[in-house]
Coordinates of C-alpha atoms and ligand atoms in Angstrom, one line a residue:
M623 CA 0.3 0.2 0.4
A624 CA 1.7 3.5 -1.0
R625 CA 1.7 5.9 1.9
S626 CA 2.5 9.1 2.4
A627 CA 3.3 10.9 6.0
L628 CA 3.1 14.6 6.9
R629 CA 5.3 15.8 9.3
G630 CA 3.8 19.0 12.0
R631 CA 2.4 19.9 14.4
L632 CA -0.5 18.4 14.7
V633 CA -4.2 20.1 16.2
D634 CA -7.4 18.7 16.4
F635 CA -10.6 18.9 18.7
V636 CA -12.1 15.7 20.7
G637 CA -15.6 17.9 21.2
D638 CA -17.4 21.5 21.3
P639 CA -14.9 23.6 23.3
S640 CA -18.3 25.5 24.6
H641 CA -19.0 22.3 26.8
S642 CA -15.7 21.8 27.6
D643 CA -12.2 23.5 28.0
S644 CA -10.0 20.2 27.5
V645 CA -10.8 19.5 24.0
L646 CA -7.9 20.9 22.0
R647 CA -5.4 18.6 21.0
V648 CA -2.2 19.4 20.1
I649 CA 0.9 17.0 19.8
D650 CA 3.9 19.0 19.0
D651 CA 5.9 17.1 17.1
G652 CA 3.4 15.0 15.0
L653 CA 3.6 12.7 12.0
L654 CA 0.4 11.5 10.3
L655 CA 0.6 8.4 8.2
I656 CA -1.9 8.6 5.2
G657 CA -2.7 5.4 2.7
E658 CA -5.4 5.3 0.7
G659 CA -6.8 8.3 1.5
R660 CA -7.1 7.7 4.5
I661 CA -5.3 8.7 8.1
V662 CA -3.8 5.2 9.4
A663 CA -2.1 6.2 12.4
R664 CA -0.9 9.3 14.3
G665 CA 0.9 10.1 16.7
E666 CA 4.3 11.9 18.1
Y667 CA 6.8 11.5 15.2
G668 CA 9.6 9.9 17.7
K669 CA 7.4 6.9 18.4
L670 CA 5.7 6.5 14.5
A671 CA 8.9 6.9 12.6
S672 CA 10.0 3.9 13.3
A673 CA 7.4 2.3 11.2
L674 CA 7.7 4.3 7.8
G675 CA 9.2 2.0 5.6
P676 CA 12.5 2.6 3.5
D677 CA 10.8 4.2 0.5
E678 CA 8.3 6.3 2.4
E679 CA 9.5 10.2 2.5
V680 CA 8.3 12.5 4.9
A681 CA 6.4 15.5 4.0
D682 CA 8.3 17.9 6.7
Y683 CA 6.3 21.1 7.7
T684 CA 8.2 21.2 11.0
G685 CA 7.1 25.1 12.2
C686 CA 3.6 24.9 10.2
L687 CA 0.4 23.0 11.7
L688 CA -1.7 20.3 10.5
L689 CA -5.4 20.6 10.9
P690 CA -8.3 19.1 9.9
G691 CA -9.2 20.7 7.0
F692 CA -11.7 23.5 6.6
I693 CA -15.4 23.0 6.1
D694 CA -17.5 25.9 4.2
T695 CA -20.9 25.1 5.3
H696 CA -22.6 28.3 2.8
T697 CA -21.7 29.6 -0.4
H698 CA -22.4 29.7 -4.0
F699 CA -19.5 28.6 -6.9
P700 CA -21.2 31.0 -9.7
Q701 CA -20.9 34.3 -7.8
L702 CA -17.4 34.2 -7.6
D703 CA -17.3 36.6 -10.6
V704 CA -18.8 39.2 -8.4
I705 CA -17.6 38.9 -5.2
A706 CA -16.7 42.2 -4.0
S707 CA -18.8 43.9 -6.7
P708 CA -20.6 47.2 -4.4
A709 CA -24.2 48.0 -4.7
D710 CA -26.9 50.5 -3.1
G711 CA -28.4 47.3 -0.7
L712 CA -29.2 44.2 -1.4
L713 CA -31.8 44.4 -4.4
D714 CA -29.3 46.2 -6.1
W715 CA -26.8 44.0 -5.8
L716 CA -28.9 40.8 -6.9
T717 CA -30.4 42.4 -10.2
Q718 CA -27.0 43.9 -11.3
H719 CA -24.4 41.9 -10.3
T720 CA -25.8 38.3 -9.2
Y721 CA -28.9 37.5 -11.6
P722 CA -27.0 38.7 -14.8
A723 CA -23.4 36.2 -13.4
E724 CA -26.0 33.3 -13.1
A725 CA -27.8 33.7 -16.4
R726 CA -24.6 33.0 -17.9
F727 CA -24.5 29.5 -16.6
A728 CA -26.9 28.3 -19.0
D729 CA -23.8 27.7 -20.8
P730 CA -22.4 24.4 -20.0
A731 CA -19.2 25.7 -20.9
V732 CA -19.3 28.1 -18.2
C733 CA -20.2 25.7 -15.6
E734 CA -17.3 23.9 -16.5
D735 CA -14.6 26.6 -16.3
A736 CA -16.4 28.1 -13.2
A737 CA -16.4 24.8 -11.2
R738 CA -12.6 24.4 -11.6
F739 CA -12.1 27.8 -10.7
F740 CA -14.0 28.0 -7.5
L741 CA -12.7 24.4 -6.2
D742 CA -9.3 25.8 -7.0
E743 CA -10.3 28.9 -4.6
L744 CA -11.6 26.4 -2.1
S745 CA -8.3 24.2 -2.1
A746 CA -5.9 27.1 -2.3
N747 CA -7.6 28.1 1.0
G748 CA -7.6 25.1 2.7
T749 CA -11.3 24.0 2.7
T750 CA -12.0 20.4 1.8
S751 CA -15.5 20.4 1.8
A752 CA -18.2 22.4 1.2
C753 CA -21.9 23.2 1.1
V754 CA -22.5 24.5 -2.1
L755 CA -25.3 26.4 -4.3
G756 CA -25.5 26.1 -7.9
T757 CA -27.9 28.4 -10.1
V758 CA -31.2 27.2 -11.1
H759 CA -29.6 25.3 -14.3
A760 CA -28.8 21.5 -13.6
Q761 CA -25.6 21.6 -15.3
S762 CA -24.1 24.7 -12.8
V763 CA -24.2 21.3 -10.4
E764 CA -23.3 18.8 -13.4
A765 CA -20.4 20.5 -13.6
L766 CA -19.7 20.9 -9.8
F767 CA -19.6 17.3 -9.4
T768 CA -18.2 16.2 -12.1
E769 CA -15.5 18.8 -10.9
A770 CA -15.6 17.7 -7.8
Q771 CA -15.1 14.2 -8.5
A772 CA -12.3 14.0 -10.4
R773 CA -10.5 15.9 -7.1
G774 CA -11.9 13.2 -4.5
M775 CA -13.3 16.0 -2.8
R776 CA -16.2 15.7 0.0
L777 CA -19.0 18.0 -1.5
V778 CA -22.9 19.0 -0.7
A779 CA -24.1 20.8 -3.6
G780 CA -27.8 21.5 -5.2
K781 CA -29.7 23.2 -7.8
C782 CA -31.7 26.2 -7.0
L783 CA -35.4 25.8 -6.9
M784 CA -36.8 29.3 -7.5
D785 CA -39.7 29.5 -9.3
R786 CA -40.8 32.9 -9.0
N787 CA -39.8 36.6 -8.0
C788 CA -36.7 36.4 -10.4
P789 CA -36.0 37.4 -13.8
P790 CA -37.5 34.6 -16.6
E791 CA -34.2 33.3 -17.5
L792 CA -33.4 31.9 -14.2
R793 CA -36.9 30.7 -13.1
D794 CA -37.6 26.9 -12.4
E795 CA -40.6 25.0 -14.0
T796 CA -42.5 24.0 -10.4
D797 CA -42.7 20.6 -10.7
A798 CA -39.9 20.1 -13.2
G799 CA -37.4 22.2 -10.9
V800 CA -38.1 19.7 -8.0
Y801 CA -37.9 16.3 -11.1
Q802 CA -34.8 17.6 -11.9
S803 CA -33.4 18.1 -8.2
V804 CA -34.3 14.0 -8.0
E805 CA -32.7 13.7 -11.2
L806 CA -29.7 15.0 -9.8
A807 CA -29.8 13.4 -6.5
D808 CA -29.8 9.9 -8.5
R809 CA -26.9 10.6 -10.4
W810 CA -24.4 11.9 -7.6
H811 CA -26.3 11.4 -4.0
G812 CA -23.5 9.1 -2.5
K813 CA -21.2 8.7 -5.5
G814 CA -17.5 8.8 -4.4
R815 CA -17.4 11.6 -1.2
L816 CA -21.1 13.5 -2.6
A817 CA -24.0 14.4 -1.5
Y818 CA -27.0 16.2 -3.2
A819 CA -28.9 19.0 -0.9
I820 CA -32.1 19.9 -2.1
T821 CA -31.7 23.6 -2.6
P822 CA -35.1 26.0 -2.5
R823 CA -33.0 29.1 -2.9
F824 CA -35.2 31.1 -0.3
A825 CA -38.9 31.5 0.5
A826 CA -40.0 34.3 -1.4
S827 CA -38.1 32.4 -4.7
C828 CA -40.6 29.4 -4.6
T829 CA -44.1 29.2 -4.6
E830 CA -45.9 27.5 -1.7
R831 CA -46.6 24.3 -3.9
Q832 CA -42.6 24.2 -4.8
L833 CA -42.1 24.1 -1.3
K834 CA -44.2 21.4 -0.4
L835 CA -42.8 19.2 -3.0
A836 CA -39.1 20.2 -1.9
G837 CA -40.9 19.0 1.6
E838 CA -42.1 15.9 0.3
L839 CA -38.4 15.4 -1.2
A840 CA -37.1 16.1 1.9
R841 CA -39.3 13.8 3.9
A842 CA -39.1 10.5 1.2
R843 CA -35.4 11.1 0.8
P844 CA -34.0 12.0 4.7
E845 CA -30.3 11.0 3.2
L846 CA -30.5 14.0 1.1
Y847 CA -29.4 17.4 2.8
V848 CA -31.6 20.2 2.5
Q849 CA -29.9 24.2 1.6
S850 CA -31.1 27.8 1.9
H851 CA -31.4 31.2 2.9
L852 CA -33.3 31.6 6.7
A853 CA -33.7 35.6 7.7
E854 CA -30.9 37.2 6.3
S855 CA -32.2 40.4 6.6
E856 CA -35.3 42.7 7.9
A857 CA -36.6 43.6 4.6
E858 CA -36.7 40.1 3.5
V859 CA -38.0 38.8 6.6
K860 CA -40.9 41.5 5.8
W861 CA -41.4 40.3 2.7
V862 CA -41.7 36.3 3.3
R863 CA -44.7 37.6 6.3
E864 CA -46.6 38.9 3.5
L865 CA -46.2 36.7 0.7
F866 CA -46.8 33.4 3.6
P867 CA -49.5 35.5 6.0
R868 CA -50.5 32.4 7.9
A869 CA -46.7 31.0 8.9
R870 CA -46.1 32.3 12.5
S871 CA -42.1 32.8 11.1
Y872 CA -39.9 32.8 8.7
L873 CA -38.4 29.7 9.6
D874 CA -41.7 28.2 9.9
V875 CA -42.5 28.4 6.4
Y876 CA -40.2 26.2 5.9
D877 CA -41.2 24.2 8.6
A878 CA -44.6 23.9 7.8
A879 CA -43.5 22.7 4.1
G880 CA -40.9 19.7 6.1
L881 CA -38.0 21.4 5.4
L882 CA -36.8 22.0 9.1
R883 CA -34.5 19.0 9.4
S884 CA -31.8 16.9 10.5
R885 CA -29.4 17.7 7.3
S886 CA -30.1 21.2 6.9
V887 CA -28.2 23.9 6.6
Y888 CA -29.8 27.4 6.5
A889 CA -27.3 30.5 6.0
H890 CA -27.7 33.3 8.6
C891 CA -30.4 32.7 11.0
I892 CA -30.0 36.2 12.0
W893 CA -33.8 37.3 12.1
L894 CA -35.3 34.6 14.6
D895 CA -37.3 35.1 18.2
G896 CA -36.8 32.4 20.6
A897 CA -39.6 30.1 19.7
D898 CA -37.7 30.2 16.5
R899 CA -34.4 29.3 18.1
R900 CA -36.1 26.3 20.2
R901 CA -37.6 24.8 17.5
F902 CA -34.4 25.1 15.4
A903 CA -32.7 23.6 17.9
Q904 CA -35.1 20.7 18.2
A905 CA -35.2 19.9 14.9
R906 CA -31.5 19.6 14.4
A907 CA -30.8 21.6 11.8
T908 CA -27.7 24.0 11.2
A909 CA -27.2 27.3 11.4
A910 CA -24.2 28.7 8.4
V911 CA -23.3 31.7 9.9
C912 CA -21.8 33.7 6.5
P913 CA -20.5 37.0 9.0
T914 CA -18.5 39.0 5.9
S915 CA -21.9 38.4 4.3
N916 CA -23.8 40.2 6.5
L917 CA -21.4 43.2 7.6
F918 CA -20.8 43.4 3.7
L919 CA -24.4 43.6 2.6
G920 CA -25.3 45.2 6.0
S921 CA -28.2 42.5 7.2
G922 CA -27.1 42.6 10.3
A923 CA -25.5 40.5 13.2
F924 CA -25.7 36.8 14.0
D925 CA -26.6 36.5 17.7
F926 CA -24.1 33.6 18.6
R927 CA -24.9 34.0 22.4
Q928 CA -28.7 33.0 21.9
A929 CA -28.2 30.7 19.7
M930 CA -25.8 28.7 21.6
Q931 CA -28.5 29.3 24.9
A932 CA -30.7 27.6 22.3
G933 CA -28.6 25.2 21.8
M934 CA -28.6 25.1 18.0
S935 CA -26.4 23.8 15.9
I936 CA -23.9 26.1 14.6
A937 CA -21.3 26.2 11.4
L938 CA -19.6 29.1 9.4
G939 CA -19.7 30.2 5.9
T940 CA -18.5 32.0 3.5
D941 CA -21.4 33.1 1.3
V942 CA -19.1 33.8 -1.5
G943 CA -20.1 36.2 -3.8
G944 CA -22.4 38.1 -1.2
G945 CA -19.3 37.3 1.8
E946 CA -16.3 38.7 1.0
S947 CA -13.5 36.0 0.7
P948 CA -13.4 32.5 0.0
S949 CA -11.4 31.8 3.4
M950 CA -12.6 30.6 6.3
L951 CA -10.1 32.5 8.2
A952 CA -11.6 35.2 7.0
T953 CA -14.9 34.5 7.8
M954 CA -13.6 33.0 11.6
R955 CA -12.4 36.7 11.7
A956 CA -15.5 38.6 11.1
A957 CA -17.5 35.7 13.4
H958 CA -15.0 37.0 15.9
D959 CA -15.8 40.7 15.1
V960 CA -19.4 40.6 15.5
A961 CA -20.2 38.5 18.4
R962 CA -17.4 40.9 20.3
A963 CA -19.5 44.1 18.5
R964 CA -22.7 42.2 20.0
G965 CA -21.0 41.8 23.8
T966 CA -20.2 38.2 23.0
A967 CA -16.3 36.7 23.3
L968 CA -15.5 34.0 20.8
S969 CA -12.2 31.9 21.5
A970 CA -10.1 30.6 18.4
A971 CA -10.9 27.3 19.2
Q972 CA -14.7 27.5 19.1
L973 CA -14.4 29.5 15.6
Y974 CA -11.9 26.7 14.1
Y975 CA -14.4 24.2 15.7
W976 CA -16.8 25.4 14.2
A977 CA -15.1 25.5 10.6
T978 CA -14.0 22.2 11.2
R979 CA -15.1 19.3 13.6
G980 CA -18.3 20.9 14.2
A981 CA -19.2 21.3 11.1
A982 CA -18.2 17.8 9.9
Q983 CA -20.2 17.1 13.2
A984 CA -23.3 19.2 12.0
L985 CA -23.1 17.5 8.6
G986 CA -22.9 13.7 10.1
W987 CA -19.7 13.0 9.1
D988 CA -18.6 12.9 12.6
D989 CA -15.0 10.4 12.5
Q990 CA -14.6 10.9 8.6
V991 CA -13.6 14.4 8.0
G992 CA -13.1 17.6 10.7
T993 CA -10.7 15.5 12.6
L994 CA -6.9 14.2 12.5
E995 CA -8.4 10.3 14.1
S996 CA -6.8 7.5 12.4
G997 CA -9.3 6.3 10.5
A998 CA -10.2 9.5 9.3
E999 CA -10.4 10.6 5.5
A1000 CA -7.0 12.4 5.1
D1001 CA -8.3 15.9 4.4
V1002 CA -5.9 18.2 6.3
V1003 CA -4.9 21.3 6.1
V1004 CA -1.1 23.1 6.7
L1005 CA -1.0 26.5 7.8
D1006 CA 2.3 28.5 8.2
P1007 CA 2.6 31.3 11.0
A1008 CA 5.7 32.4 9.8
A1009 CA 4.0 33.3 6.5
T1010 CA 3.6 36.8 6.1
P1011 CA 6.8 39.4 8.2
L1012 CA 3.9 40.8 10.7
L1013 CA 2.5 37.1 11.6
A1014 CA 6.4 35.7 12.0
R1015 CA 7.0 38.8 13.9
R1016 CA 4.0 38.1 16.0
T1017 CA 3.9 34.9 16.0
A1018 CA 7.5 34.1 17.6
A1019 CA 6.2 35.4 20.7
A1020 CA 3.1 33.2 20.8
E1021 CA 3.0 31.3 23.7
S1022 CA 0.3 28.8 23.1
V1023 CA -1.3 26.7 20.5
E1024 CA -4.9 28.8 20.8
S1025 CA -2.8 32.2 20.6
L1026 CA -1.3 31.0 17.4
L1027 CA -4.5 29.9 16.0
F1028 CA -5.9 33.4 17.2
A1029 CA -3.0 35.3 15.2
L1030 CA -3.5 33.3 12.2
M1031 CA -7.1 33.8 12.1
V1032 CA -7.0 37.6 12.5
L1033 CA -3.5 38.0 10.0
G1034 CA -3.6 35.3 8.1
D1035 CA -4.9 34.6 4.2
D1036 CA -4.4 32.5 1.7
R1037 CA -1.1 33.1 2.4
V1038 CA -0.9 31.2 5.3
V1039 CA -2.2 28.0 3.7
R1040 CA 0.6 26.4 2.7
E1041 CA -0.8 22.9 2.1
T1042 CA -4.3 21.5 1.4
F1043 CA -4.4 17.6 1.2
V1044 CA -7.6 16.7 -0.1
A1045 CA -8.0 12.4 0.9
G1046 CA -4.2 12.3 1.4
R1047 CA -3.4 14.2 -2.2
P1048 CA -1.4 17.7 -2.6
S1049 CA -4.3 19.9 -3.9
K1050 CA -3.6 23.8 -3.8
P1051 CA -3.4 24.8 -6.9
R1052 CA 0.2 26.3 -8.2
Q1053 CA 1.1 28.5 -10.9
R1054 CA -2.0 30.4 -11.3
L1055 CA -2.4 32.6 -14.0
A1056 CA -4.4 35.8 -12.7
S1057 CA -5.4 36.1 -16.5
S1058 CA -6.5 32.5 -17.4
A1059 CA -9.3 33.8 -14.1
T1060 CA -10.9 36.2 -16.2
S1061 CA -10.8 33.5 -19.8
A1062 CA -14.5 32.8 -19.2
V1063 CA -15.9 36.3 -18.2
D1064 CA -17.6 37.8 -21.0
S1065 CA -18.3 41.2 -20.0
A1066 CA -20.0 42.8 -22.8
R1067 CA -23.0 40.0 -22.2
T1068 CA -22.8 40.2 -18.4
R1069 CA -23.2 44.2 -19.1
E1070 CA -26.2 43.3 -21.7
L1071 CA -27.6 41.2 -19.1
S1072 CA -27.8 43.6 -16.1
R1073 CA -29.0 46.5 -18.3
R1074 CA -32.0 43.7 -19.0
F1075 CA -32.7 43.0 -15.3
M1076 CA -32.0 46.1 -14.6
G1077 CA -34.9 47.5 -17.0
R1078 CA -37.5 44.5 -14.9
L1079 CA -36.4 46.0 -11.7
R1080 CA -39.6 46.1 -10.1
T1081 CA -39.4 46.8 -5.9
A1082 CA -40.9 43.3 -3.7
P1083 CA -43.8 44.5 -1.9
G1084 CA -42.6 45.5 1.3
G1085 CA -39.7 47.3 0.1
G1086 CA -37.4 44.5 0.3
V1087 CA -35.6 41.9 -1.6
L1088 CA -33.3 39.5 -0.8
K1089 CA -29.6 38.8 -1.9
P1090 CA -29.4 35.3 -1.9
Ligands
LIG1771 ZN1 -26.0 32.7 0.3

């Protein structure tokens, strides 16, 4: 059996830091033995090195931290092309940037190019798994799964269901959109490390009938994931109240449709009340908190304290392109800042836990990823605390692993990611040319679509739309 070995400081979690102080597990000079995509042994370098065969080479990352690969629980691969696009509020952002970008995904060649670029970005940032929204087009998800399968990545994805309140180019046939989801799930769910997510874009983009059909599918196929957006901005909440006057709350719209259960992942979850939080926790759904997106779009601030007190399952998402970065380090940093602004102190351990083992647990991947335990899939990120002069200066004085993690989170970006291993294979892209990234972007076509959408722009009842 071909094996490889990684040497460095091993850092992972054996539990949730909010429940216990002693869950951070560290081996200062550690070794991971990897075979057939899995960690076959872990331990002290001094003890394990003798188990290496004469032709087994050790990749030496002494001075670096080896962590489980990051898990991004909410992102949109078709929106990378509109990241960092300023807009005058949510509706403007959606119509001016997002819809035109997503309309281009009718072309399979655009889907394939974007899928490759997106997965390269994940690896560049140390993210080894993600829950990803495609566009309304089945081919967007087809392209993403095909590319992820070739790379051996563990990925959840789904095509958006959206049969109202969107441009005709992006509108589903109500029933056909759900049938397409079934076909995609049949073809991809459980293939390799891939999983399908039933993906109503958000309540306001779906008719009651489409939500109901999606809920029936979710009940019939409990192994599938559900992903959507929930209570992102106040205007959106108000609009959903008008569209679904019988629902007690925004959350109740999904609950009534049968879309609130374990393996359901809801982005944002900002504007919830106490009854919502209790119900959310009881249903064992997961909140994908996306703080850079919430800050960028001015949507609001997730209440970590109340969510934790209610027992809600929490994970983190980048929400690219409303989010400002595909980096989970940037996402953790923003989560820290948002919590701090609300008077809650989140430790580095808590944030890294949510980005690794906590997300794995939330997605039902316990012991498969999010850990460096023997037997786990070898998804590993190597972080270099001396990647930049400022980091090197700061971390030289770090007195603990926790303070190293904190400094990496605050000062780090993709430069600190020395390598990313997906199922034991190095996957950080090398020598990417900035010019190649722009090959698929037809700016004239995008401008034309943007002009058409803006021409049709109508403000939703209640003055709001959404971003999703
Ligand atoms: Zn989103």
